[in-house]
């Protein structure tokens, strides 16, 4: 009788382990789908009221300016396509005095990152492609910022 109970217990335990392993695979597939959806959202211009964390800038004569909203603990990524080599100048200005917002990083077309920066930055553009600039609060200084800001960008050809 004990042999049957131990065998039955082993079968039930195996069933639960098998079911648990299958559930984790389903979760992984969902995460992959979510990541793909996030990538698609970076290709459209996000209006201010949507509070998205990714905004695609369209450069006109090498310049762009965009208002956005910083939420406490979050960041905003500005992406733009550079076709002409030169010098990039960018700045971020909070809508409130002493607003804690800065240019945190720049990602080059080859996915190499540089930073952190402050409220302004200059960078030599050495290759064409899609660049991304991350704007966030400076966690080492001041209170978290929750409010509007303006991001400005200019590329001066060589």
mmCIF file of C-alpha atoms in Angstrom:
data_model
loop_
_atom_site.group_PDB
_atom_site.id
_atom_site.type_symbol
_atom_site.label_atom_id
_atom_site.label_comp_id
_atom_site.label_asym_id
_atom_site.label_seq_id
_atom_site.Cartn_x
_atom_site.Cartn_y
_atom_site.Cartn_z
ATOM 1 C CA UNK A 1 0.000 0.000 0.000
ATOM 2 C CA UNK A 2 2.863 2.438 0.826
ATOM 3 C CA UNK A 3 4.441 1.731 -2.594
ATOM 4 C CA UNK A 4 1.215 2.766 -4.361
ATOM 5 C CA UNK A 5 0.918 5.965 -2.290
ATOM 6 C CA UNK A 6 4.517 6.984 -2.992
ATOM 7 C CA UNK A 7 4.075 6.208 -6.715
ATOM 8 C CA UNK A 8 0.807 8.184 -6.828
ATOM 9 C CA UNK A 9 2.433 11.102 -5.048
ATOM 10 C CA UNK A 10 5.336 11.045 -7.532
ATOM 11 C CA UNK A 11 2.933 11.120 -10.487
ATOM 12 C CA UNK A 12 0.976 14.058 -9.037
ATOM 13 C CA UNK A 13 4.197 15.943 -8.227
ATOM 14 C CA UNK A 14 5.475 15.350 -11.776
ATOM 15 C CA UNK A 15 2.214 16.670 -13.207
ATOM 16 C CA UNK A 16 2.468 19.917 -11.184
ATOM 17 C CA UNK A 17 6.111 20.440 -12.151
ATOM 18 C CA UNK A 18 5.276 19.904 -15.819
ATOM 19 C CA UNK A 19 2.386 22.394 -15.617
ATOM 20 C CA UNK A 20 4.584 24.990 -13.880
ATOM 21 C CA UNK A 21 7.297 24.686 -16.534
ATOM 22 C CA UNK A 22 4.765 25.219 -19.340
ATOM 23 C CA UNK A 23 3.377 28.352 -17.668
ATOM 24 C CA UNK A 24 6.812 30.042 -17.567
ATOM 25 C CA UNK A 25 7.251 29.496 -21.325
ATOM 26 C CA UNK A 26 3.960 31.262 -21.973
ATOM 27 C CA UNK A 27 5.109 34.218 -19.874
ATOM 28 C CA UNK A 28 8.397 34.458 -21.827
ATOM 29 C CA UNK A 29 6.509 34.588 -25.135
ATOM 30 C CA UNK A 30 4.303 37.386 -23.802
ATOM 31 C CA UNK A 31 7.368 39.381 -22.753
ATOM 32 C CA UNK A 32 8.854 39.047 -26.244
ATOM 33 C CA UNK A 33 5.635 40.344 -27.782
ATOM 34 C CA UNK A 34 5.558 43.291 -25.372
ATOM 35 C CA UNK A 35 9.148 44.226 -26.287
ATOM 36 C CA UNK A 36 8.253 44.170 -29.997
ATOM 37 C CA UNK A 37 5.262 46.442 -29.349
ATOM 38 C CA UNK A 38 7.474 48.924 -27.488
ATOM 39 C CA UNK A 39 9.896 49.080 -30.430
ATOM 40 C CA UNK A 40 7.008 49.902 -32.799
ATOM 41 C CA UNK A 41 5.845 52.767 -30.571
ATOM 42 C CA UNK A 42 9.178 54.601 -31.009
ATOM 43 C CA UNK A 43 8.517 55.253 -34.692
ATOM 44 C CA UNK A 44 5.654 57.736 -34.266
ATOM 45 C CA UNK A 45 5.570 61.276 -32.943
ATOM 46 C CA UNK A 46 3.999 61.277 -29.473
ATOM 47 C CA UNK A 47 1.794 64.247 -28.615
ATOM 48 C CA UNK A 48 2.371 65.931 -25.271
ATOM 49 C CA UNK A 49 -0.899 64.710 -23.758
ATOM 50 C CA UNK A 50 -0.058 61.032 -24.423
ATOM 51 C CA UNK A 51 2.858 61.123 -21.923
ATOM 52 C CA UNK A 52 4.769 58.501 -23.878
ATOM 53 C CA UNK A 53 8.405 58.055 -23.071
ATOM 54 C CA UNK A 54 9.604 58.054 -26.686
ATOM 55 C CA UNK A 55 9.292 60.876 -29.209
ATOM 56 C CA UNK A 56 10.462 60.794 -32.816
ATOM 57 C CA UNK A 57 11.753 64.212 -33.896
ATOM 58 C CA UNK A 58 11.631 65.441 -37.481
ATOM 59 C CA UNK A 59 14.581 67.738 -38.171
ATOM 60 C CA UNK A 60 13.776 70.795 -40.305
ATOM 61 C CA UNK A 61 16.909 72.505 -41.597
ATOM 62 C CA UNK A 62 18.855 70.569 -38.958
ATOM 63 C CA UNK A 63 16.722 71.810 -36.057
ATOM 64 C CA UNK A 64 13.894 70.548 -33.863
ATOM 65 C CA UNK A 65 12.168 71.591 -30.651
ATOM 66 C CA UNK A 66 9.630 69.576 -28.690
ATOM 67 C CA UNK A 67 7.654 70.124 -25.534
ATOM 68 C CA UNK A 68 7.206 67.086 -23.329
ATOM 69 C CA UNK A 69 6.280 66.187 -19.768
ATOM 70 C CA UNK A 70 8.602 64.659 -17.199
ATOM 71 C CA UNK A 71 7.014 62.288 -14.733
ATOM 72 C CA UNK A 72 8.665 61.516 -11.415
ATOM 73 C CA UNK A 73 11.139 58.645 -11.801
ATOM 74 C CA UNK A 74 10.720 58.342 -15.590
ATOM 75 C CA UNK A 75 12.668 59.443 -18.648
ATOM 76 C CA UNK A 76 11.871 60.610 -22.179
ATOM 77 C CA UNK A 77 13.782 59.408 -25.250
ATOM 78 C CA UNK A 78 14.049 61.656 -28.313
ATOM 79 C CA UNK A 79 15.061 59.847 -31.498
ATOM 80 C CA UNK A 80 16.013 61.493 -34.777
ATOM 81 C CA UNK A 81 17.648 60.556 -38.069
ATOM 82 C CA UNK A 82 20.865 62.392 -38.960
ATOM 83 C CA UNK A 83 21.941 62.473 -42.593
ATOM 84 C CA UNK A 84 24.511 65.307 -42.456
ATOM 85 C CA UNK A 85 27.690 65.084 -40.380
ATOM 86 C CA UNK A 86 28.500 68.011 -38.110
ATOM 87 C CA UNK A 87 28.105 69.306 -34.577
ATOM 88 C CA UNK A 88 25.031 68.487 -32.512
ATOM 89 C CA UNK A 89 23.900 70.985 -29.883
ATOM 90 C CA UNK A 90 21.023 70.078 -27.562
ATOM 91 C CA UNK A 91 19.403 71.642 -24.530
ATOM 92 C CA UNK A 92 16.583 70.940 -22.128
ATOM 93 C CA UNK A 93 14.727 73.685 -20.265
ATOM 94 C CA UNK A 94 12.246 72.879 -17.494
ATOM 95 C CA UNK A 95 8.921 74.711 -17.432
ATOM 96 C CA UNK A 96 9.417 75.612 -13.767
ATOM 97 C CA UNK A 97 12.372 77.370 -12.133
ATOM 98 C CA UNK A 98 14.816 74.889 -10.600
ATOM 99 C CA UNK A 99 13.135 71.976 -12.386
ATOM 100 C CA UNK A 100 15.363 68.914 -12.048
ATOM 101 C CA UNK A 101 15.732 67.760 -15.663
ATOM 102 C CA UNK A 102 18.871 67.062 -17.712
ATOM 103 C CA UNK A 103 20.254 65.301 -20.779
ATOM 104 C CA UNK A 104 21.271 61.941 -19.389
ATOM 105 C CA UNK A 105 22.637 60.009 -22.394
ATOM 106 C CA UNK A 106 23.089 59.921 -26.130
ATOM 107 C CA UNK A 107 22.908 56.654 -28.053
ATOM 108 C CA UNK A 108 24.764 56.581 -31.369
ATOM 109 C CA UNK A 109 23.574 54.603 -34.431
ATOM 110 C CA UNK A 110 25.899 51.726 -33.439
ATOM 111 C CA UNK A 111 24.189 51.606 -29.983
ATOM 112 C CA UNK A 112 27.223 53.006 -28.139
ATOM 113 C CA UNK A 113 26.108 55.341 -25.335
ATOM 114 C CA UNK A 114 27.760 58.423 -23.865
ATOM 115 C CA UNK A 115 26.814 60.612 -20.921
ATOM 116 C CA UNK A 116 25.691 61.860 -18.510
ATOM 117 C CA UNK A 117 25.398 65.485 -19.530
ATOM 118 C CA UNK A 118 23.712 68.506 -17.956
ATOM 119 C CA UNK A 119 21.018 70.825 -19.265
ATOM 120 C CA UNK A 120 23.063 71.347 -22.465
ATOM 121 C CA UNK A 121 25.362 69.216 -24.561
ATOM 122 C CA UNK A 122 27.490 69.344 -27.700
ATOM 123 C CA UNK A 123 28.519 66.276 -29.646
ATOM 124 C CA UNK A 124 30.410 65.626 -32.885
ATOM 125 C CA UNK A 125 28.301 63.643 -35.351
ATOM 126 C CA UNK A 126 30.729 61.288 -37.094
ATOM 127 C CA UNK A 127 28.282 58.914 -38.789
ATOM 128 C CA UNK A 128 24.781 59.189 -40.230
ATOM 129 C CA UNK A 129 21.912 57.220 -38.708
ATOM 130 C CA UNK A 130 19.344 57.255 -35.939
ATOM 131 C CA UNK A 131 20.452 58.920 -32.709
ATOM 132 C CA UNK A 132 18.593 58.818 -29.399
ATOM 133 C CA UNK A 133 18.897 61.296 -26.544
ATOM 134 C CA UNK A 134 17.569 60.375 -23.103
ATOM 135 C CA UNK A 135 16.245 63.177 -20.881
ATOM 136 C CA UNK A 136 15.669 62.424 -17.198
ATOM 137 C CA UNK A 137 15.898 63.886 -13.739
ATOM 138 C CA UNK A 138 19.285 64.086 -12.055
ATOM 139 C CA UNK A 139 18.919 61.615 -9.194
ATOM 140 C CA UNK A 140 22.030 63.019 -7.488
ATOM 141 C CA UNK A 141 20.685 66.578 -7.218
ATOM 142 C CA UNK A 142 17.422 68.210 -6.308
ATOM 143 C CA UNK A 143 13.903 66.904 -5.920
ATOM 144 C CA UNK A 144 12.268 64.689 -8.560
ATOM 145 C CA UNK A 145 10.702 66.799 -11.313
ATOM 146 C CA UNK A 146 7.132 66.308 -12.418
ATOM 147 C CA UNK A 147 6.273 68.885 -15.050
ATOM 148 C CA UNK A 148 6.743 70.214 -18.570
ATOM 149 C CA UNK A 149 10.046 70.862 -20.311
ATOM 150 C CA UNK A 150 11.274 71.889 -23.758
ATOM 151 C CA UNK A 151 13.922 69.908 -25.632
ATOM 152 C CA UNK A 152 15.812 71.730 -28.413
ATOM 153 C CA UNK A 153 18.215 70.284 -30.944
ATOM 154 C CA UNK A 154 20.380 71.791 -33.679
ATOM 155 C CA UNK A 155 22.874 70.167 -36.035
ATOM 156 C CA UNK A 156 25.404 72.482 -37.644
ATOM 157 C CA UNK A 157 27.045 70.969 -40.759
ATOM 158 C CA UNK A 158 30.837 70.892 -40.967
#
